[in-house]
mmCIF file of C-alpha atoms in Angstrom:
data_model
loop_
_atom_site.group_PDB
_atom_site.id
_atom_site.type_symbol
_atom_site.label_atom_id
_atom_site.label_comp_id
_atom_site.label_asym_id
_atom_site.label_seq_id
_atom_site.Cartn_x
_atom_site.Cartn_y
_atom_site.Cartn_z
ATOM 1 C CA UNK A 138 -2.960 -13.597 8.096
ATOM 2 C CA UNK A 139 -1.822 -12.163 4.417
ATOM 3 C CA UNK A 140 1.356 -12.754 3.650
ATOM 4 C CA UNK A 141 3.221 -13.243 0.589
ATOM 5 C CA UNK A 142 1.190 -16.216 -1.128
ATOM 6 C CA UNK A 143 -2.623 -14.296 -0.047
ATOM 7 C CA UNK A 144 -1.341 -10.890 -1.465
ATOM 8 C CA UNK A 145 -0.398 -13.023 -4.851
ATOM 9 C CA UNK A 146 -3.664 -14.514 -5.124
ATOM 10 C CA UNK A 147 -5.090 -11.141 -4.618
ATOM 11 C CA UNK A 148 -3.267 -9.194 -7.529
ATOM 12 C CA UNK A 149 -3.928 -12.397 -9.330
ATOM 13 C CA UNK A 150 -7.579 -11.977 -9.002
ATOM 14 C CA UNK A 151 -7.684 -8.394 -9.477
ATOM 15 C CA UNK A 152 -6.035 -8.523 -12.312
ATOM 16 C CA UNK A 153 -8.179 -11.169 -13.806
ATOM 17 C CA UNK A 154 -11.280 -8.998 -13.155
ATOM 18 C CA UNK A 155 -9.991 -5.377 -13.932
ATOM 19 C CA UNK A 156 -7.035 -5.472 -16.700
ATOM 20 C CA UNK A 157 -7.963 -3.784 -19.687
ATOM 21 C CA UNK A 158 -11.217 -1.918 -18.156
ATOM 22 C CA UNK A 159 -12.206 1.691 -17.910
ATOM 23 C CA UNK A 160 -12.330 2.945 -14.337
ATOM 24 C CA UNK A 161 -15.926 4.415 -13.588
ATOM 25 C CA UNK A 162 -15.788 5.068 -10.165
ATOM 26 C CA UNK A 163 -12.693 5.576 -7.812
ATOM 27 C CA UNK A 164 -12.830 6.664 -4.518
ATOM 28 C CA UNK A 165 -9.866 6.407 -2.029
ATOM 29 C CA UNK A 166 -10.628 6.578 1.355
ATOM 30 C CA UNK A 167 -7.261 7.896 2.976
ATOM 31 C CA UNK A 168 -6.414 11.606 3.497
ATOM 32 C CA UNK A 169 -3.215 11.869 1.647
ATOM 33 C CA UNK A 170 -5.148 10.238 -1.287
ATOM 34 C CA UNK A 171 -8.132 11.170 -1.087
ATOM 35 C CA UNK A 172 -8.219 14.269 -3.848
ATOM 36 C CA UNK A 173 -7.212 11.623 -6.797
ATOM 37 C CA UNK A 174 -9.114 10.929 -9.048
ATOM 38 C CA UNK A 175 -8.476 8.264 -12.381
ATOM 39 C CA UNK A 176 -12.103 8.004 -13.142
ATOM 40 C CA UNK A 177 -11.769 7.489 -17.608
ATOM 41 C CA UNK A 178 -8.581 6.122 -16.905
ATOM 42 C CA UNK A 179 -7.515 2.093 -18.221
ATOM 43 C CA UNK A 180 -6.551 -0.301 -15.357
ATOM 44 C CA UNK A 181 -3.259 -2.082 -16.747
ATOM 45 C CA UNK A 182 -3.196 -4.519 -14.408
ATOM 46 C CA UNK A 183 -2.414 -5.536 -10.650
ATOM 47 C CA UNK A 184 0.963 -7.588 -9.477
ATOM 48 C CA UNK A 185 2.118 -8.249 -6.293
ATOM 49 C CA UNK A 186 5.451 -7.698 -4.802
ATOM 50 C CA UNK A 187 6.017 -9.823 -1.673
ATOM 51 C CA UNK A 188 3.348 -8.285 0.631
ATOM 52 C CA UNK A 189 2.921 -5.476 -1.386
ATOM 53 C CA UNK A 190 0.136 -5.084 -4.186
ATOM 54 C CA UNK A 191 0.443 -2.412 -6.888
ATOM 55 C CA UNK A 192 -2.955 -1.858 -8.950
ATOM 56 C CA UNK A 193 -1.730 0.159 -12.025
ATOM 57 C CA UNK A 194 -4.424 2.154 -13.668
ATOM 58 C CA UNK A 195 -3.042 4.524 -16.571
ATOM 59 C CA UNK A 196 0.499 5.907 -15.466
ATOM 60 C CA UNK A 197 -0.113 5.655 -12.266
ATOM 61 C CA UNK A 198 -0.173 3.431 -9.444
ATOM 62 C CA UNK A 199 -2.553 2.504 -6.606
ATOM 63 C CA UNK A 200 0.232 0.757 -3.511
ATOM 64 C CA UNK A 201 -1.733 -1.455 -0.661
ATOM 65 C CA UNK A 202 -0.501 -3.534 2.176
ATOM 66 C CA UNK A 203 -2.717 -5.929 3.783
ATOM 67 C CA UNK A 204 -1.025 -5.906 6.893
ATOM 68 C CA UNK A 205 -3.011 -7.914 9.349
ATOM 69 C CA UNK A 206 -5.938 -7.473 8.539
ATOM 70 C CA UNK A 207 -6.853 -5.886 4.986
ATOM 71 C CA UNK A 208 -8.129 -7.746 2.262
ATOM 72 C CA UNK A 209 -9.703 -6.886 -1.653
ATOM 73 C CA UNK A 210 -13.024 -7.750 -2.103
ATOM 74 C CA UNK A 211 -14.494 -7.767 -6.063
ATOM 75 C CA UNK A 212 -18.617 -7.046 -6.479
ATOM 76 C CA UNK A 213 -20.755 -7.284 -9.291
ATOM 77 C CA UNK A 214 -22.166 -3.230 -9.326
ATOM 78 C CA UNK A 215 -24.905 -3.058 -7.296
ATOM 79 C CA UNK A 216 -24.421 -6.302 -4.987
ATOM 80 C CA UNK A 217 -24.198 -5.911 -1.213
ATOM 81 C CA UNK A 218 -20.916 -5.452 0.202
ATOM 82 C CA UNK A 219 -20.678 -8.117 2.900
ATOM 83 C CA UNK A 220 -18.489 -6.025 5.350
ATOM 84 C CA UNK A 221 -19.394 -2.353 7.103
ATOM 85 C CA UNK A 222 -18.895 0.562 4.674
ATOM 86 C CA UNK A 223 -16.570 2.159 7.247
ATOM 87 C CA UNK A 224 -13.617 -0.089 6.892
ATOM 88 C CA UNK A 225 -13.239 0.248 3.345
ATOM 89 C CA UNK A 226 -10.241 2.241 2.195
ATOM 90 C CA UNK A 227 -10.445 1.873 -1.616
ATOM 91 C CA UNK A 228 -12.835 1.698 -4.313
ATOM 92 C CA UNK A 229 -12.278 0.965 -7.961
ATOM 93 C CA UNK A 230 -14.418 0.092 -10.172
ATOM 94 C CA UNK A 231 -14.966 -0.645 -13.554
ATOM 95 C CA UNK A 232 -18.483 -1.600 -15.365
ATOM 96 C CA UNK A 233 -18.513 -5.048 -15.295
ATOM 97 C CA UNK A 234 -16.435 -5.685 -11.511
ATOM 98 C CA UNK A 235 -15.784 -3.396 -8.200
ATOM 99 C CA UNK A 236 -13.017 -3.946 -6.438
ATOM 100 C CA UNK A 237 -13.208 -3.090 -2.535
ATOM 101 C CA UNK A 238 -9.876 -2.634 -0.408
ATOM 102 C CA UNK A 239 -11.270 -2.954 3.437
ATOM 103 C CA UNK A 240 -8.590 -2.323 5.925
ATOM 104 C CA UNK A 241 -5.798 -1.652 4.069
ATOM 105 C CA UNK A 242 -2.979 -0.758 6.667
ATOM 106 C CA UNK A 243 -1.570 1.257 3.402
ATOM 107 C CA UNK A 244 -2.891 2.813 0.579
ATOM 108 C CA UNK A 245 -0.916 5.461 -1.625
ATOM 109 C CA UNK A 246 -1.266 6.671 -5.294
ATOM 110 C CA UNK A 247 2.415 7.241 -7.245
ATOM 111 C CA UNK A 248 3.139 7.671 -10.572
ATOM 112 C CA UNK A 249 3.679 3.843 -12.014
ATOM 113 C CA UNK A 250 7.451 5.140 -12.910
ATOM 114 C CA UNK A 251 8.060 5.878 -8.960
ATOM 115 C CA UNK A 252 7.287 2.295 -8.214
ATOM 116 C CA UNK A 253 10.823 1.458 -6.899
ATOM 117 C CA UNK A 254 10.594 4.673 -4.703
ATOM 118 C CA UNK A 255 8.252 2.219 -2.838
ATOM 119 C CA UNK A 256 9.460 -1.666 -3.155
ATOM 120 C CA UNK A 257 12.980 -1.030 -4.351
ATOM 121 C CA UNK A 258 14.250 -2.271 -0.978
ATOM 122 C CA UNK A 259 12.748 -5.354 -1.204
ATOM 123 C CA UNK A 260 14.851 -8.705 -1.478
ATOM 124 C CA UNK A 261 14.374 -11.383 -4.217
ATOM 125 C CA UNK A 262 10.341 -12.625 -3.954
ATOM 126 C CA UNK A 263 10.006 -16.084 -3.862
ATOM 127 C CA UNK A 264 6.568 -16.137 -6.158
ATOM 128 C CA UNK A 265 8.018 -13.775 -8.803
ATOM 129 C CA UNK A 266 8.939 -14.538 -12.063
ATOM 130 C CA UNK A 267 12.218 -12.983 -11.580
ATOM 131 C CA UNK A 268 12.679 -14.765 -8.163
ATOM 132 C CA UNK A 269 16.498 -15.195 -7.820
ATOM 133 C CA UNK A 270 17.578 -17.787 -5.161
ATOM 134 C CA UNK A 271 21.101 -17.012 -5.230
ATOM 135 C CA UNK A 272 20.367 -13.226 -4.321
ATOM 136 C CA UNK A 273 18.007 -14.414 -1.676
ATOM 137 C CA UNK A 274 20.949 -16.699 -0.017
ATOM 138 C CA UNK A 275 23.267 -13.742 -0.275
ATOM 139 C CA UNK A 276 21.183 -11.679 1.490
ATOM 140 C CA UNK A 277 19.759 -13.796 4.395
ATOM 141 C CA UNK A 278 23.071 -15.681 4.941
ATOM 142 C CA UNK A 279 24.817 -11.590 5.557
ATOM 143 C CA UNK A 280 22.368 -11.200 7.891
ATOM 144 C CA UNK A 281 24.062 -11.756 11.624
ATOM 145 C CA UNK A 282 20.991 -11.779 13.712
ATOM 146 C CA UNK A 283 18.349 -14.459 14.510
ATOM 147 C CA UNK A 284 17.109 -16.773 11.616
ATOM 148 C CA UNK A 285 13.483 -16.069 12.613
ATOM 149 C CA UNK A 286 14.591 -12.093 12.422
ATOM 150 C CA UNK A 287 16.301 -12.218 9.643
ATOM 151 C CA UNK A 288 13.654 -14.309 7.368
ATOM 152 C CA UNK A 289 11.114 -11.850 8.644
ATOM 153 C CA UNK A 290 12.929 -8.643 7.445
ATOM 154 C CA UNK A 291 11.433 -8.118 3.683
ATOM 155 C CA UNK A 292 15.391 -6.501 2.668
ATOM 156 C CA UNK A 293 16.525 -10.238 2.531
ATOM 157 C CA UNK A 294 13.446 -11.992 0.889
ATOM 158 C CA UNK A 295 9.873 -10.497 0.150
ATOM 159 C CA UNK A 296 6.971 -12.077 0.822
ATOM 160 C CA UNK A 297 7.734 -14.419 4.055
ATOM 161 C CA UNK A 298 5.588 -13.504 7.337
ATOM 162 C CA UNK A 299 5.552 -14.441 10.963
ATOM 163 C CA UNK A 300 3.154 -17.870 10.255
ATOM 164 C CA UNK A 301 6.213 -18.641 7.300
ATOM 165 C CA UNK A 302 8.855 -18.503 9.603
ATOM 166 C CA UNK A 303 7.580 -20.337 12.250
ATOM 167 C CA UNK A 304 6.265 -23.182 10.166
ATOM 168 C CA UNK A 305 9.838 -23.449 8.150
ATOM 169 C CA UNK A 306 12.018 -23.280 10.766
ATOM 170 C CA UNK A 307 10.282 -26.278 12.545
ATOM 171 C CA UNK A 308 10.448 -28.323 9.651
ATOM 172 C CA UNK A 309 14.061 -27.628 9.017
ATOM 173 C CA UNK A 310 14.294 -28.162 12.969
ATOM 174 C CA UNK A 311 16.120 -24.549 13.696
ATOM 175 C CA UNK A 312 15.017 -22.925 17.072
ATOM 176 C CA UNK A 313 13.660 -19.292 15.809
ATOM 177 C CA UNK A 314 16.851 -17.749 18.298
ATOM 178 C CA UNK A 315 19.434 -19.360 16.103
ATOM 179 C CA UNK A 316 22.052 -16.602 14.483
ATOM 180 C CA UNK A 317 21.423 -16.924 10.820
ATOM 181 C CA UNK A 318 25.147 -17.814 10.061
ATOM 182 C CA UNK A 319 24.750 -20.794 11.627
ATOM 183 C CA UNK A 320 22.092 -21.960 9.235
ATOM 184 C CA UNK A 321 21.850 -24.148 6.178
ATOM 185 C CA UNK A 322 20.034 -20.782 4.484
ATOM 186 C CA UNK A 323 19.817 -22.602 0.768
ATOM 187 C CA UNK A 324 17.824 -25.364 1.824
ATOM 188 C CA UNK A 325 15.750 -23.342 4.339
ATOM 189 C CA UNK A 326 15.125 -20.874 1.282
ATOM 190 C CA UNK A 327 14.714 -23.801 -1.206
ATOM 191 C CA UNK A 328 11.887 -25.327 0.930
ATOM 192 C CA UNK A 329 10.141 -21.907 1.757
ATOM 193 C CA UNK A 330 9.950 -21.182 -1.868
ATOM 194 C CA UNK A 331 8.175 -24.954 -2.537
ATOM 195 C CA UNK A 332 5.775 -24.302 0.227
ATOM 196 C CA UNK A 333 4.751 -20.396 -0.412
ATOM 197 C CA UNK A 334 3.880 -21.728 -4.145
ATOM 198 C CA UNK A 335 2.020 -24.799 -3.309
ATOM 199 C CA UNK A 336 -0.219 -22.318 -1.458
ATOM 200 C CA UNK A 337 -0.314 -19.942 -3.398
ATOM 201 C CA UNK A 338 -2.006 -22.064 -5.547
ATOM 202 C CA UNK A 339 -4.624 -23.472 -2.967
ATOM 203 C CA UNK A 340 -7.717 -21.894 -1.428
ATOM 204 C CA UNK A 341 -6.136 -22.265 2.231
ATOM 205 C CA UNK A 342 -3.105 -22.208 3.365
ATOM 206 C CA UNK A 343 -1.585 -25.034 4.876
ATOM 207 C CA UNK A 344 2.033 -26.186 6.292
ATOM 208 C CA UNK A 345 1.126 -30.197 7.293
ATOM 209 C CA UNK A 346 -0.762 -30.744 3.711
ATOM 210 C CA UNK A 347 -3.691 -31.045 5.653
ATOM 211 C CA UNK A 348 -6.779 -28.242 5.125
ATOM 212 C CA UNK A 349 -9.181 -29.061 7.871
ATOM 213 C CA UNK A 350 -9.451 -26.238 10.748
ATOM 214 C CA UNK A 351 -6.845 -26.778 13.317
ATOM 215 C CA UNK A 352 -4.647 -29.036 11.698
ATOM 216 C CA UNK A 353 -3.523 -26.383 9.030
ATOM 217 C CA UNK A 354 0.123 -25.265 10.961
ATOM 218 C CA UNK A 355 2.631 -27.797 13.055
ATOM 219 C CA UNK A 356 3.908 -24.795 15.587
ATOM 220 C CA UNK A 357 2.505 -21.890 14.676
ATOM 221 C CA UNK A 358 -0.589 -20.599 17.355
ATOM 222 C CA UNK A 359 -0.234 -23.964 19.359
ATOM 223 C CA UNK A 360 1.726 -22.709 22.346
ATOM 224 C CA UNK A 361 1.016 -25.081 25.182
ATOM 225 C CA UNK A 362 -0.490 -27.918 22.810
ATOM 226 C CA UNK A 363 1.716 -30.895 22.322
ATOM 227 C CA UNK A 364 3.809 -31.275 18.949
ATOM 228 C CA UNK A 365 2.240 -33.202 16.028
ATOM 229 C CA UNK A 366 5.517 -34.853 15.421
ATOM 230 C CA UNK A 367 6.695 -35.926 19.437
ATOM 231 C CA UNK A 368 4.281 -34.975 21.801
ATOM 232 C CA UNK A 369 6.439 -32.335 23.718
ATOM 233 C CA UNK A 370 4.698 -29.400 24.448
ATOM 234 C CA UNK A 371 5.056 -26.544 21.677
ATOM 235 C CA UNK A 372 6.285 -23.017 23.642
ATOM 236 C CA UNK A 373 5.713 -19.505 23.157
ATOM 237 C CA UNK A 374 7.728 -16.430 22.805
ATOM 238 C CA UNK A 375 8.974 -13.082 21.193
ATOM 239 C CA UNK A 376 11.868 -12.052 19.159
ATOM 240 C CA UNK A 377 12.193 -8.677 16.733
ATOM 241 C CA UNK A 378 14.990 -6.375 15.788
ATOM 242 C CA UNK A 379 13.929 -3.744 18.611
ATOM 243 C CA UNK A 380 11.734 -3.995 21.435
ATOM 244 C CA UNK A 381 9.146 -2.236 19.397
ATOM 245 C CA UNK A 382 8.708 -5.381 16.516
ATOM 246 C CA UNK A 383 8.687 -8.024 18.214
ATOM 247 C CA UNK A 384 6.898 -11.143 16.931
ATOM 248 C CA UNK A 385 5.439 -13.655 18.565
ATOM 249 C CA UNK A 386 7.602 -17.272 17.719
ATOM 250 C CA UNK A 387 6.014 -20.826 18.102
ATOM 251 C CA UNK A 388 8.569 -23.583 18.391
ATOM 252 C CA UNK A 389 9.033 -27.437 19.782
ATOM 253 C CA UNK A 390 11.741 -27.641 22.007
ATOM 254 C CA UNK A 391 12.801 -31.135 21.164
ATOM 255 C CA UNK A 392 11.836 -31.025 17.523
ATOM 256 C CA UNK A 393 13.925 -28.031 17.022
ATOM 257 C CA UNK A 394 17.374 -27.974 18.884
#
């Protein structure tokens, strides 16, 4: 699932591959984009903000979101794409690299000055160079609903997903229906931002520092399997801010109290 550390590595790699190359073929798969054109144009770069990756070619701006299921892939011209041509979204590429965007939930062109017009809600990110814990507290610890809400909602801190807040709040031992108040948010904060860069920096994610299938995540898409730290059997449920985003929350009842 992409969240905050997979769309980093992504901009990370894009960048690496496209900065400072001329575009020779663009092609963006989406009706409200699909007119522009920045073929000649110089790719400045590509940075991530939380879960949201901005490719910046000339003075404009190419906005993804991976949701669920969208990934970048980068080619060598000519090689074989490795997924159907009909999921792909976005095309860029430059003579050397292509870069593929295949099921991109999101995909928008603004001028790179409009940026904020997009992101400027987001909350402090945890894997940016400007990442500002004390903002981050401020904001999560205001918010009055559940922890496992509130960590999820991208106004308080960018870049945290569903998988995040399941894994955190079972190592802090917080059930996910906890009102945020009522949490220790600093050290909940401090240990989200140590994990999110440790895998950021790792091919696979992982929560119990192990990388072999199946034993990547302590809670998190175990319902009904017993708990890695007591035995007692890990449960299933759903929280969101509305009926209509509700997540699905992994949790050990004795574990987290």
């Amino acid at each position: 699932m992409p969240e905050g550390d997979t769309v980093h590595r992504t901009a990370g790699r894009l960048d690496e591959a496209l900065a400072g190359a001329e575009v020779t073929r663009f092609d963006l798969r989406v009706p409200r984009a699909a007119t522009v054109d920045l073929r000649g144009q110089r790719v400045q770069g590509a940075v991530a903000r939380g879960k949201h990756l901005l490719l910046r070619i000339g003075d404009h701006t190419i906005h993804s979101h991976l949701r669920m299921d969208g990934a970048w892939f980068l080619y060598r011209p000519g090689e074989k794409w490795r997924h159907p041509a009909f999921k792909v979204r976005a095309i860029v590429g430059t003579p050397e690299r292509q870069a593929v965007g295949v099921d991109l939930a999101e995909v928008e062109v603004v001028p790179t000055r409009d940026e904020a017009r997009l992101i400027g809600h987001l909350g402090p990110d945890p894997l940016a160079d400007d990442w500002d814990a004390h903002e981050a507290a401020r904001r999560l610890g205001a918010d009055a609903r559940s922890i496992h809400v509130a960590l999820l909602d991208q106004r308080n801190v960018a870049g945290f997903g569903n998988e995040y807040a399941a894994e955190l709040l079972f190592l802090r031992g917080v059930l996910p229906t906890t009102p945020t108040p009522e949490v220790n948010v600093t050290a909940l904060l401090d240990l989200g931002v140590r994990t999110i860069r440790a895998n950021r920096d790792r091919p696979d994610r992982t929560f119990t520092g192990v990388n072999r299938a199946g034993r990547t995540t302590w809670v998190y898409g175990r319902a009904g399997r017993p708990c890695r730290r007591c035995g007692t059997l890990i449960r299933k449920g759903e929280l969101g801010a509305d009926p209509t985003r509700e997540r699905v929350t992994f949790w050990c009842p004795q574990c987290q109290r």
